[in-house]
Amino acid sequence: MNLNYLRVFIEIARRGSLLEASTSLSVPNSTVGRHLAELEKELGMSLVIRNTRHLSLTEDGKELFERASHLIDNISEIENDILYQNNGLTGKIKIAIPNEFSAQWLSECLASFANHNPGVSIDCSTSMVSVDPIQKDVDVSIIYLRGKPDDSSLVMQNLMAIPSVIVGSPNLIKQHGMPKSVSEMAKAPCISTLHALRSNPWHFIDHDEKWYTQNINCRYRVDSSSMLISAAVEGVGFAIIPIPFCKDLIEQGALTKLELDMKPAPLQVAAVFPNRKISTRTRSLVDEIRKTLHVKINQNSLETHSLII
């Protein structure tokens, strides 16, 4: 069996389209169609059903894809490892990152990685909210969350836990008082996220490192860290904010840190992979992201000693 033909078929099956497969493989659409036809001729069976709207696999095609996709992935990984040993990293990395997070924390890291690895091409997609942990056609997604992930089956690598604080403006505290316990937060006006992270309940950790949750009164919800911070400074409500994002405002007196009986859960940053077959180039990029995060946190944190890794 011609492995090049098989590789093309696997890509067609994954993309659901000859055109998308040709784009992914960077070969002409006519070549993709010809290789598929040659593979079907070689095997003596039809592998796909074509119509005007979409492409689907025959039963034989489904069986071949199920049995051969891991083989092709393993061969590609072996090829990449050999090329890396001889010529450095090669191939394409598709990464998804939350928009504000990428601009503020990782833009220089990704550009530097691309510059130092000319054999690697990078496709980076960004979103205004926390990205879908499992995206199709992405090698790795960088996500953030508070608390434990809902899906324990995720192939996830924790990169950083950014310590956070609950803050309020002086005017807000003057009007509503200074909460001293987590339970008091239930009646206080709060600001939280809309879709990104978990807006309600808030997650806390006690002195014994046990996790607790507290429902809060969210009267203002946004999916933008800059809008959330602006609302907190304006006095709209109390907010959980990562320390590096509000350090200067606390020092300037624009925001006041609350001292509660528990600390808010840190902002977890993690890399999520579609499966456990992670290429060398993707691992290398994720490692650079992890190093960058640690450097930035140590430069900006008010409480470096409280970092939870």
C-alpha atoms as a PDB file:
ATOM      1  CA  MET A   1       0.000   0.000   0.000  1.00  0.00           C
ATOM      2  CA  ASN A   2       1.338   3.416  -0.971  1.00  0.00           C
ATOM      3  CA  LEU A   3       1.771   5.396   2.263  1.00  0.00           C
ATOM      4  CA  ASN A   4       1.509   8.739   0.477  1.00  0.00           C
ATOM      5  CA  TYR A   5      -1.887   7.738  -0.886  1.00  0.00           C
ATOM      6  CA  LEU A   6      -2.910   6.530   2.576  1.00  0.00           C
ATOM      7  CA  ARG A   7      -1.759   9.791   4.163  1.00  0.00           C
ATOM      8  CA  VAL A   8      -3.930  11.739   1.711  1.00  0.00           C
ATOM      9  CA  PHE A   9      -6.945   9.538   2.463  1.00  0.00           C
ATOM     10  CA  ILE A  10      -6.528  10.035   6.226  1.00  0.00           C
ATOM     11  CA  GLU A  11      -6.440  13.803   5.737  1.00  0.00           C
ATOM     12  CA  ILE A  12      -9.556  13.683   3.536  1.00  0.00           C
ATOM     13  CA  ALA A  13     -11.380  11.656   6.189  1.00  0.00           C
ATOM     14  CA  ARG A  14     -10.412  14.112   8.914  1.00  0.00           C
ATOM     15  CA  ARG A  15     -11.314  17.220   6.928  1.00  0.00           C
ATOM     16  CA  GLY A  16     -14.417  15.865   5.234  1.00  0.00           C
ATOM     17  CA  SER A  17     -13.396  17.583   2.019  1.00  0.00           C
ATOM     18  CA  LEU A  18     -10.856  17.121  -0.772  1.00  0.00           C
ATOM     19  CA  LEU A  19     -10.349  20.875  -0.940  1.00  0.00           C
ATOM     20  CA  GLU A  20      -9.656  21.234   2.780  1.00  0.00           C
ATOM     21  CA  ALA A  21      -7.335  18.233   2.651  1.00  0.00           C
ATOM     22  CA  SER A  22      -5.394  19.797  -0.212  1.00  0.00           C
ATOM     23  CA  THR A  23      -5.072  23.034   1.772  1.00  0.00           C
ATOM     24  CA  SER A  24      -3.872  21.198   4.868  1.00  0.00           C
ATOM     25  CA  LEU A  25      -1.348  19.130   2.903  1.00  0.00           C
ATOM     26  CA  SER A  26      -0.299  22.084   0.718  1.00  0.00           C
ATOM     27  CA  VAL A  27      -0.787  20.111  -2.499  1.00  0.00           C
ATOM     28  CA  PRO A  28      -3.088  20.772  -5.479  1.00  0.00           C
ATOM     29  CA  ASN A  29      -6.676  19.599  -5.199  1.00  0.00           C
ATOM     30  CA  SER A  30      -6.198  17.537  -8.356  1.00  0.00           C
ATOM     31  CA  THR A  31      -3.324  15.653  -6.710  1.00  0.00           C
ATOM     32  CA  VAL A  32      -5.487  14.829  -3.693  1.00  0.00           C
ATOM     33  CA  GLY A  33      -8.227  13.474  -5.941  1.00  0.00           C
ATOM     34  CA  ARG A  34      -5.757  11.457  -8.008  1.00  0.00           C
ATOM     35  CA  HIS A  35      -4.108   9.906  -4.938  1.00  0.00           C
ATOM     36  CA  LEU A  36      -7.493   8.952  -3.512  1.00  0.00           C
ATOM     37  CA  ALA A  37      -8.470   7.305  -6.795  1.00  0.00           C
ATOM     38  CA  GLU A  38      -5.153   5.433  -6.940  1.00  0.00           C
ATOM     39  CA  LEU A  39      -5.632   4.147  -3.376  1.00  0.00           C
ATOM     40  CA  GLU A  40      -9.164   2.959  -4.146  1.00  0.00           C
ATOM     41  CA  LYS A  41      -7.856   1.234  -7.282  1.00  0.00           C
ATOM     42  CA  GLU A  42      -4.993  -0.354  -5.344  1.00  0.00           C
ATOM     43  CA  LEU A  43      -7.334  -1.692  -2.649  1.00  0.00           C
ATOM     44  CA  GLY A  44     -10.144  -2.571  -5.038  1.00  0.00           C
ATOM     45  CA  MET A  45     -12.809  -0.784  -3.006  1.00  0.00           C
ATOM     46  CA  SER A  46     -14.588   2.561  -2.714  1.00  0.00           C
ATOM     47  CA  LEU A  47     -13.512   4.561   0.313  1.00  0.00           C
ATOM     48  CA  VAL A  48     -15.613   7.718   0.058  1.00  0.00           C
ATOM     49  CA  ILE A  49     -19.080   8.714  -1.084  1.00  0.00           C
ATOM     50  CA  ARG A  50     -19.092  11.965  -3.032  1.00  0.00           C
ATOM     51  CA  ASN A  51     -22.065  14.221  -3.639  1.00  0.00           C
ATOM     52  CA  THR A  52     -22.547  17.903  -4.341  1.00  0.00           C
ATOM     53  CA  ARG A  53     -22.778  18.946  -0.697  1.00  0.00           C
ATOM     54  CA  HIS A  54     -20.378  16.842   1.302  1.00  0.00           C
ATOM     55  CA  LEU A  55     -18.106  13.839   1.376  1.00  0.00           C
ATOM     56  CA  SER A  56     -18.588  10.816   3.635  1.00  0.00           C
ATOM     57  CA  LEU A  57     -16.784   7.533   4.179  1.00  0.00           C
ATOM     58  CA  THR A  58     -18.033   4.155   3.053  1.00  0.00           C
ATOM     59  CA  GLU A  59     -17.994   1.312   5.571  1.00  0.00           C
ATOM     60  CA  ASP A  60     -14.666   0.179   4.097  1.00  0.00           C
ATOM     61  CA  GLY A  61     -13.410   3.745   4.339  1.00  0.00           C
ATOM     62  CA  LYS A  62     -14.443   3.986   7.999  1.00  0.00           C
ATOM     63  CA  GLU A  63     -12.636   0.750   8.822  1.00  0.00           C
ATOM     64  CA  LEU A  64      -9.487   1.835   6.994  1.00  0.00           C
ATOM     65  CA  PHE A  65      -9.493   5.203   8.733  1.00  0.00           C
ATOM     66  CA  GLU A  66      -9.991   3.599  12.143  1.00  0.00           C
ATOM     67  CA  ARG A  67      -7.121   1.166  11.651  1.00  0.00           C
ATOM     68  CA  ALA A  68      -4.682   3.352   9.708  1.00  0.00           C
ATOM     69  CA  SER A  69      -4.979   6.853  11.215  1.00  0.00           C
ATOM     70  CA  HIS A  70      -2.798   6.034  14.237  1.00  0.00           C
ATOM     71  CA  LEU A  71      -0.245   4.393  11.948  1.00  0.00           C
ATOM     72  CA  ILE A  72       0.067   7.532   9.820  1.00  0.00           C
ATOM     73  CA  ASP A  73       0.306   9.705  12.953  1.00  0.00           C
ATOM     74  CA  ASN A  74       3.109   7.526  14.315  1.00  0.00           C
ATOM     75  CA  ILE A  75       4.998   7.599  11.022  1.00  0.00           C
ATOM     76  CA  SER A  76       4.674  11.390  10.862  1.00  0.00           C
ATOM     77  CA  GLU A  77       5.978  11.695  14.409  1.00  0.00           C
ATOM     78  CA  ILE A  78       8.966   9.458  13.624  1.00  0.00           C
ATOM     79  CA  GLU A  79       9.720  11.560  10.543  1.00  0.00           C
ATOM     80  CA  ASN A  80       9.514  14.762  12.581  1.00  0.00           C
ATOM     81  CA  ASP A  81      11.782  13.392  15.316  1.00  0.00           C
ATOM     82  CA  ILE A  82      14.417  12.353  12.766  1.00  0.00           C
ATOM     83  CA  LEU A  83      14.213  15.722  11.024  1.00  0.00           C
ATOM     84  CA  TYR A  84      14.499  17.475  14.394  1.00  0.00           C
ATOM     85  CA  GLN A  85      17.661  15.565  15.252  1.00  0.00           C
ATOM     86  CA  ASN A  86      19.207  16.506  11.918  1.00  0.00           C
ATOM     87  CA  ASN A  87      17.729  19.890  11.062  1.00  0.00           C
ATOM     88  CA  GLY A  88      15.806  21.199  14.076  1.00  0.00           C
ATOM     89  CA  LEU A  89      12.034  21.439  14.478  1.00  0.00           C
ATOM     90  CA  THR A  90       9.880  21.260  11.345  1.00  0.00           C
ATOM     91  CA  GLY A  91       6.193  21.149  10.457  1.00  0.00           C
ATOM     92  CA  LYS A  92       3.085  23.139  11.373  1.00  0.00           C
ATOM     93  CA  ILE A  93       1.649  23.965  14.801  1.00  0.00           C
ATOM     94  CA  LYS A  94      -1.968  25.056  15.135  1.00  0.00           C
ATOM     95  CA  ILE A  95      -2.621  26.758  18.454  1.00  0.00           C
ATOM     96  CA  ALA A  96      -5.688  28.474  19.943  1.00  0.00           C
ATOM     97  CA  ILE A  97      -5.344  31.138  22.647  1.00  0.00           C
ATOM     98  CA  PRO A  98      -7.781  33.510  24.397  1.00  0.00           C
ATOM     99  CA  ASN A  99      -7.470  36.890  22.702  1.00  0.00           C
ATOM    100  CA  GLU A 100      -6.524  39.275  25.526  1.00  0.00           C
ATOM    101  CA  PHE A 101      -4.285  36.665  27.097  1.00  0.00           C
ATOM    102  CA  SER A 102      -2.342  36.121  23.879  1.00  0.00           C
ATOM    103  CA  ALA A 103      -1.802  39.814  23.240  1.00  0.00           C
ATOM    104  CA  GLN A 104      -0.715  40.648  26.765  1.00  0.00           C
ATOM    105  CA  TRP A 105       1.332  37.599  27.673  1.00  0.00           C
ATOM    106  CA  LEU A 106       2.332  35.443  24.725  1.00  0.00           C
ATOM    107  CA  SER A 107       2.745  37.569  21.598  1.00  0.00           C
ATOM    108  CA  GLU A 108       6.516  37.939  22.051  1.00  0.00           C
ATOM    109  CA  CYS A 109       6.894  34.276  23.038  1.00  0.00           C
ATOM    110  CA  LEU A 110       5.206  32.968  19.882  1.00  0.00           C
ATOM    111  CA  ALA A 111       7.085  35.387  17.636  1.00  0.00           C
ATOM    112  CA  SER A 112      10.411  34.433  19.235  1.00  0.00           C
ATOM    113  CA  PHE A 113       9.680  30.708  18.871  1.00  0.00           C
ATOM    114  CA  ALA A 114       8.841  31.179  15.193  1.00  0.00           C
ATOM    115  CA  ASN A 115      11.992  33.227  14.651  1.00  0.00           C
ATOM    116  CA  HIS A 116      14.248  30.632  16.295  1.00  0.00           C
ATOM    117  CA  ASN A 117      12.591  27.695  14.516  1.00  0.00           C
ATOM    118  CA  PRO A 118      12.402  28.649  10.822  1.00  0.00           C
ATOM    119  CA  GLY A 119      11.359  25.115   9.887  1.00  0.00           C
ATOM    120  CA  VAL A 120       8.112  25.475  11.854  1.00  0.00           C
ATOM    121  CA  SER A 121       5.013  27.310  10.635  1.00  0.00           C
ATOM    122  CA  ILE A 122       2.475  28.507  13.210  1.00  0.00           C
ATOM    123  CA  ASP A 123      -1.249  29.114  12.817  1.00  0.00           C
ATOM    124  CA  CYS A 124      -2.530  30.934  15.912  1.00  0.00           C
ATOM    125  CA  SER A 125      -6.257  31.535  16.335  1.00  0.00           C
ATOM    126  CA  THR A 126      -7.576  33.795  19.080  1.00  0.00           C
ATOM    127  CA  SER A 127     -10.978  34.284  20.643  1.00  0.00           C
ATOM    128  CA  MET A 128     -12.566  37.012  22.743  1.00  0.00           C
ATOM    129  CA  VAL A 129     -13.512  34.423  25.370  1.00  0.00           C
ATOM    130  CA  SER A 130     -11.836  31.375  26.865  1.00  0.00           C
ATOM    131  CA  VAL A 131     -11.275  28.958  24.006  1.00  0.00           C
ATOM    132  CA  ASP A 132     -13.029  25.628  23.610  1.00  0.00           C
ATOM    133  CA  PRO A 133     -10.799  23.112  25.438  1.00  0.00           C
ATOM    134  CA  ILE A 134     -11.137  20.568  22.625  1.00  0.00           C
ATOM    135  CA  GLN A 135     -11.072  22.210  19.219  1.00  0.00           C
ATOM    136  CA  LYS A 136     -10.943  20.281  15.994  1.00  0.00           C
ATOM    137  CA  ASP A 137      -7.950  20.925  13.792  1.00  0.00           C
ATOM    138  CA  VAL A 138      -5.860  22.412  16.632  1.00  0.00           C
ATOM    139  CA  ASP A 139      -2.687  20.870  18.044  1.00  0.00           C
ATOM    140  CA  VAL A 140      -2.964  22.653  21.388  1.00  0.00           C
ATOM    141  CA  SER A 141      -5.347  25.073  23.092  1.00  0.00           C
ATOM    142  CA  ILE A 142      -4.173  27.376  25.860  1.00  0.00           C
ATOM    143  CA  ILE A 143      -7.041  27.788  28.310  1.00  0.00           C
ATOM    144  CA  TYR A 144      -7.625  29.423  31.671  1.00  0.00           C
ATOM    145  CA  LEU A 145      -9.963  28.297  34.400  1.00  0.00           C
ATOM    146  CA  ARG A 146     -10.709  28.587  38.103  1.00  0.00           C
ATOM    147  CA  GLY A 147     -11.426  25.465  40.083  1.00  0.00           C
ATOM    148  CA  LYS A 148     -11.128  21.964  38.734  1.00  0.00           C
ATOM    149  CA  PRO A 149     -11.978  21.137  35.092  1.00  0.00           C
ATOM    150  CA  ASP A 150     -15.444  19.739  34.435  1.00  0.00           C
ATOM    151  CA  ASP A 151     -14.037  17.056  32.139  1.00  0.00           C
ATOM    152  CA  SER A 152     -11.487  14.888  33.950  1.00  0.00           C
ATOM    153  CA  SER A 153     -10.636  13.064  30.707  1.00  0.00           C
ATOM    154  CA  LEU A 154      -8.977  16.118  29.135  1.00  0.00           C
ATOM    155  CA  VAL A 155      -5.375  15.634  28.027  1.00  0.00           C
ATOM    156  CA  MET A 156      -4.158  18.676  29.920  1.00  0.00           C
ATOM    157  CA  GLN A 157      -0.825  20.049  31.100  1.00  0.00           C
ATOM    158  CA  ASN A 158      -0.940  22.692  33.826  1.00  0.00           C
ATOM    159  CA  LEU A 159       1.385  25.553  32.941  1.00  0.00           C
ATOM    160  CA  MET A 160       0.867  28.121  35.662  1.00  0.00           C
ATOM    161  CA  ALA A 161      -1.374  29.116  38.540  1.00  0.00           C
ATOM    162  CA  ILE A 162      -1.613  32.904  38.765  1.00  0.00           C
ATOM    163  CA  PRO A 163      -2.472  34.067  42.306  1.00  0.00           C
ATOM    164  CA  SER A 164      -5.555  36.252  42.453  1.00  0.00           C
ATOM    165  CA  VAL A 165      -7.163  38.646  44.907  1.00  0.00           C
ATOM    166  CA  ILE A 166     -10.630  40.031  45.532  1.00  0.00           C
ATOM    167  CA  VAL A 167     -10.631  43.799  45.223  1.00  0.00           C
ATOM    168  CA  GLY A 168     -13.036  46.686  45.495  1.00  0.00           C
ATOM    169  CA  SER A 169     -12.820  50.429  45.029  1.00  0.00           C
ATOM    170  CA  PRO A 170     -12.643  52.727  48.087  1.00  0.00           C
ATOM    171  CA  ASN A 171     -16.078  54.173  47.221  1.00  0.00           C
ATOM    172  CA  LEU A 172     -17.621  50.700  46.957  1.00  0.00           C
ATOM    173  CA  ILE A 173     -16.200  49.715  50.342  1.00  0.00           C
ATOM    174  CA  LYS A 174     -17.466  52.981  51.839  1.00  0.00           C
ATOM    175  CA  GLN A 175     -20.983  52.222  50.583  1.00  0.00           C
ATOM    176  CA  HIS A 176     -21.181  48.481  51.274  1.00  0.00           C
ATOM    177  CA  GLY A 177     -18.527  47.879  53.908  1.00  0.00           C
ATOM    178  CA  MET A 178     -15.466  45.641  53.858  1.00  0.00           C
ATOM    179  CA  PRO A 179     -16.392  41.923  53.681  1.00  0.00           C
ATOM    180  CA  LYS A 180     -14.328  39.831  56.089  1.00  0.00           C
ATOM    181  CA  SER A 181     -15.463  36.321  55.170  1.00  0.00           C
ATOM    182  CA  VAL A 182     -16.374  34.337  52.078  1.00  0.00           C
ATOM    183  CA  SER A 183     -19.973  33.983  53.269  1.00  0.00           C
ATOM    184  CA  GLU A 184     -20.354  37.781  53.336  1.00  0.00           C
ATOM    185  CA  MET A 185     -19.577  37.891  49.611  1.00  0.00           C
ATOM    186  CA  ALA A 186     -22.993  36.337  48.885  1.00  0.00           C
ATOM    187  CA  LYS A 187     -24.732  39.651  49.642  1.00  0.00           C
ATOM    188  CA  ALA A 188     -22.105  41.981  48.203  1.00  0.00           C
ATOM    189  CA  PRO A 189     -22.362  43.380  44.651  1.00  0.00           C
ATOM    190  CA  CYS A 190     -19.876  41.545  42.447  1.00  0.00           C
ATOM    191  CA  ILE A 191     -18.413  41.652  38.960  1.00  0.00           C
ATOM    192  CA  SER A 192     -17.681  38.437  37.113  1.00  0.00           C
ATOM    193  CA  THR A 193     -17.199  36.891  33.699  1.00  0.00           C
ATOM    194  CA  LEU A 194     -20.023  36.074  31.309  1.00  0.00           C
ATOM    195  CA  HIS A 195     -18.789  33.014  29.402  1.00  0.00           C
ATOM    196  CA  ALA A 196     -15.061  32.805  30.048  1.00  0.00           C
ATOM    197  CA  LEU A 197     -14.081  30.988  33.244  1.00  0.00           C
ATOM    198  CA  ARG A 198     -16.837  30.182  35.713  1.00  0.00           C
ATOM    199  CA  SER A 199     -18.837  33.242  36.652  1.00  0.00           C
ATOM    200  CA  ASN A 200     -20.765  31.724  39.546  1.00  0.00           C
ATOM    201  CA  PRO A 201     -20.051  30.304  42.064  1.00  0.00           C
ATOM    202  CA  TRP A 202     -16.658  31.680  43.003  1.00  0.00           C
ATOM    203  CA  HIS A 203     -14.011  29.192  44.100  1.00  0.00           C
ATOM    204  CA  PHE A 204     -11.958  29.531  47.280  1.00  0.00           C
ATOM    205  CA  ILE A 205      -9.220  27.610  49.105  1.00  0.00           C
ATOM    206  CA  ASP A 206      -8.976  27.493  52.900  1.00  0.00           C
ATOM    207  CA  HIS A 207      -5.861  27.271  55.076  1.00  0.00           C
ATOM    208  CA  ASP A 208      -5.896  23.458  54.804  1.00  0.00           C
ATOM    209  CA  GLU A 209      -5.921  23.702  50.982  1.00  0.00           C
ATOM    210  CA  LYS A 210      -9.520  22.467  50.783  1.00  0.00           C
ATOM    211  CA  TRP A 211     -11.720  23.860  48.018  1.00  0.00           C
ATOM    212  CA  TYR A 212     -14.980  25.695  48.664  1.00  0.00           C
ATOM    213  CA  THR A 213     -17.512  27.475  46.471  1.00  0.00           C
ATOM    214  CA  GLN A 214     -19.681  30.489  47.200  1.00  0.00           C
ATOM    215  CA  ASN A 215     -22.605  31.763  45.138  1.00  0.00           C
ATOM    216  CA  ILE A 216     -22.360  35.491  44.588  1.00  0.00           C
ATOM    217  CA  ASN A 217     -24.524  38.374  43.449  1.00  0.00           C
ATOM    218  CA  CYS A 218     -23.214  39.111  39.930  1.00  0.00           C
ATOM    219  CA  ARG A 219     -24.765  42.375  38.821  1.00  0.00           C
ATOM    220  CA  TYR A 220     -22.210  43.020  36.084  1.00  0.00           C
ATOM    221  CA  ARG A 221     -20.688  40.323  33.853  1.00  0.00           C
ATOM    222  CA  VAL A 222     -18.198  40.788  31.022  1.00  0.00           C
ATOM    223  CA  ASP A 223     -15.754  38.638  29.042  1.00  0.00           C
ATOM    224  CA  SER A 224     -13.023  41.261  28.927  1.00  0.00           C
ATOM    225  CA  SER A 225     -10.391  41.625  31.637  1.00  0.00           C
ATOM    226  CA  SER A 226      -9.902  45.321  30.860  1.00  0.00           C
ATOM    227  CA  MET A 227     -13.660  45.993  31.137  1.00  0.00           C
ATOM    228  CA  LEU A 228     -13.836  44.004  34.371  1.00  0.00           C
ATOM    229  CA  ILE A 229     -10.970  45.973  35.905  1.00  0.00           C
ATOM    230  CA  SER A 230     -12.454  49.295  34.772  1.00  0.00           C
ATOM    231  CA  ALA A 231     -15.780  48.381  36.373  1.00  0.00           C
ATOM    232  CA  ALA A 232     -14.017  47.435  39.608  1.00  0.00           C
ATOM    233  CA  VAL A 233     -12.184  50.777  39.705  1.00  0.00           C
ATOM    234  CA  GLU A 234     -15.473  52.575  38.998  1.00  0.00           C
ATOM    235  CA  GLY A 235     -17.049  50.875  42.014  1.00  0.00           C
ATOM    236  CA  VAL A 236     -19.581  48.670  40.228  1.00  0.00           C
ATOM    237  CA  GLY A 237     -18.745  45.695  42.441  1.00  0.00           C
ATOM    238  CA  PHE A 238     -16.091  43.469  43.966  1.00  0.00           C
ATOM    239  CA  ALA A 239     -14.041  41.353  41.559  1.00  0.00           C
ATOM    240  CA  ILE A 240     -11.527  38.508  41.513  1.00  0.00           C
ATOM    241  CA  ILE A 241      -8.520  39.690  39.525  1.00  0.00           C
ATOM    242  CA  PRO A 242      -5.119  38.040  38.942  1.00  0.00           C
ATOM    243  CA  ILE A 243      -2.523  39.946  40.951  1.00  0.00           C
ATOM    244  CA  PRO A 244      -0.325  40.961  37.983  1.00  0.00           C
ATOM    245  CA  PHE A 245      -3.340  42.670  36.371  1.00  0.00           C
ATOM    246  CA  CYS A 246      -4.222  44.823  39.391  1.00  0.00           C
ATOM    247  CA  LYS A 247      -0.887  45.240  41.193  1.00  0.00           C
ATOM    248  CA  ASP A 248      -0.375  48.873  40.154  1.00  0.00           C
ATOM    249  CA  LEU A 249      -3.988  49.832  40.908  1.00  0.00           C
ATOM    250  CA  ILE A 250      -3.670  48.422  44.431  1.00  0.00           C
ATOM    251  CA  GLU A 251      -0.419  50.315  45.001  1.00  0.00           C
ATOM    252  CA  GLN A 252      -2.032  53.522  43.692  1.00  0.00           C
ATOM    253  CA  GLY A 253      -5.036  53.146  45.996  1.00  0.00           C
ATOM    254  CA  ALA A 254      -7.553  52.817  43.159  1.00  0.00           C
ATOM    255  CA  LEU A 255      -8.415  49.311  44.389  1.00  0.00           C
ATOM    256  CA  THR A 256      -8.287  47.743  47.839  1.00  0.00           C
ATOM    257  CA  LYS A 257      -7.499  44.094  48.465  1.00  0.00           C
ATOM    258  CA  LEU A 258      -9.986  42.231  50.667  1.00  0.00           C
ATOM    259  CA  GLU A 259      -8.636  40.062  53.491  1.00  0.00           C
ATOM    260  CA  LEU A 260     -11.087  37.169  53.744  1.00  0.00           C
ATOM    261  CA  ASP A 261     -11.014  33.942  55.751  1.00  0.00           C
ATOM    262  CA  MET A 262     -10.145  32.040  52.540  1.00  0.00           C
ATOM    263  CA  LYS A 263      -8.118  32.948  49.478  1.00  0.00           C
ATOM    264  CA  PRO A 264      -9.673  33.004  46.007  1.00  0.00           C
ATOM    265  CA  ALA A 265      -8.700  30.163  43.699  1.00  0.00           C
ATOM    266  CA  PRO A 266      -5.814  31.055  41.391  1.00  0.00           C
ATOM    267  CA  LEU A 267      -6.268  31.570  37.681  1.00  0.00           C
ATOM    268  CA  GLN A 268      -5.090  28.286  36.193  1.00  0.00           C
ATOM    269  CA  VAL A 269      -3.424  28.384  32.783  1.00  0.00           C
ATOM    270  CA  ALA A 270      -3.211  25.043  30.997  1.00  0.00           C
ATOM    271  CA  ALA A 271      -2.426  23.477  27.645  1.00  0.00           C
ATOM    272  CA  VAL A 272      -5.097  21.097  26.335  1.00  0.00           C
ATOM    273  CA  PHE A 273      -4.345  18.611  23.570  1.00  0.00           C
ATOM    274  CA  PRO A 274      -6.832  16.762  21.318  1.00  0.00           C
ATOM    275  CA  ASN A 275      -5.174  13.441  22.178  1.00  0.00           C
ATOM    276  CA  ARG A 276      -2.062  11.990  23.802  1.00  0.00           C
ATOM    277  CA  LYS A 277      -0.045  11.942  20.572  1.00  0.00           C
ATOM    278  CA  ILE A 278       1.772  15.251  20.953  1.00  0.00           C
ATOM    279  CA  SER A 279       4.441  16.181  18.428  1.00  0.00           C
ATOM    280  CA  THR A 280       7.934  17.248  19.445  1.00  0.00           C
ATOM    281  CA  ARG A 281       7.417  20.710  17.962  1.00  0.00           C
ATOM    282  CA  THR A 282       4.169  21.203  19.906  1.00  0.00           C
ATOM    283  CA  ARG A 283       5.796  20.081  23.151  1.00  0.00           C
ATOM    284  CA  SER A 284       8.658  22.494  22.506  1.00  0.00           C
ATOM    285  CA  LEU A 285       6.299  25.427  21.961  1.00  0.00           C
ATOM    286  CA  VAL A 286       4.268  24.604  25.072  1.00  0.00           C
ATOM    287  CA  ASP A 287       7.483  24.425  27.092  1.00  0.00           C
ATOM    288  CA  GLU A 288       8.457  27.904  25.867  1.00  0.00           C
ATOM    289  CA  ILE A 289       5.003  29.202  26.824  1.00  0.00           C
ATOM    290  CA  ARG A 290       5.384  27.720  30.309  1.00  0.00           C
ATOM    291  CA  LYS A 291       8.799  29.356  30.762  1.00  0.00           C
ATOM    292  CA  THR A 292       7.437  32.707  29.573  1.00  0.00           C
ATOM    293  CA  LEU A 293       4.540  32.574  32.025  1.00  0.00           C
ATOM    294  CA  HIS A 294       6.833  31.845  34.959  1.00  0.00           C
ATOM    295  CA  VAL A 295       9.116  34.742  34.060  1.00  0.00           C
ATOM    296  CA  LYS A 296       6.225  37.189  33.740  1.00  0.00           C
ATOM    297  CA  ILE A 297       4.588  36.063  36.974  1.00  0.00           C
ATOM    298  CA  ASN A 298       7.817  36.356  38.951  1.00  0.00           C
ATOM    299  CA  GLN A 299       8.297  39.856  37.546  1.00  0.00           C
ATOM    300  CA  ASN A 300       4.798  41.081  38.389  1.00  0.00           C
ATOM    301  CA  SER A 301       3.356  39.161  41.339  1.00  0.00           C
ATOM    302  CA  LEU A 302       2.763  40.841  44.697  1.00  0.00           C
ATOM    303  CA  GLU A 303       2.842  37.438  46.385  1.00  0.00           C
ATOM    304  CA  THR A 304       5.287  35.230  44.539  1.00  0.00           C
ATOM    305  CA  HIS A 305       5.494  32.918  47.546  1.00  0.00           C
ATOM    306  CA  SER A 306       1.791  32.044  47.233  1.00  0.00           C
ATOM    307  CA  LEU A 307       2.170  30.726  43.694  1.00  0.00           C
ATOM    308  CA  ILE A 308       0.474  27.340  43.347  1.00  0.00           C
ATOM    309  CA  ILE A 309       2.016  25.177  40.644  1.00  0.00           C
END
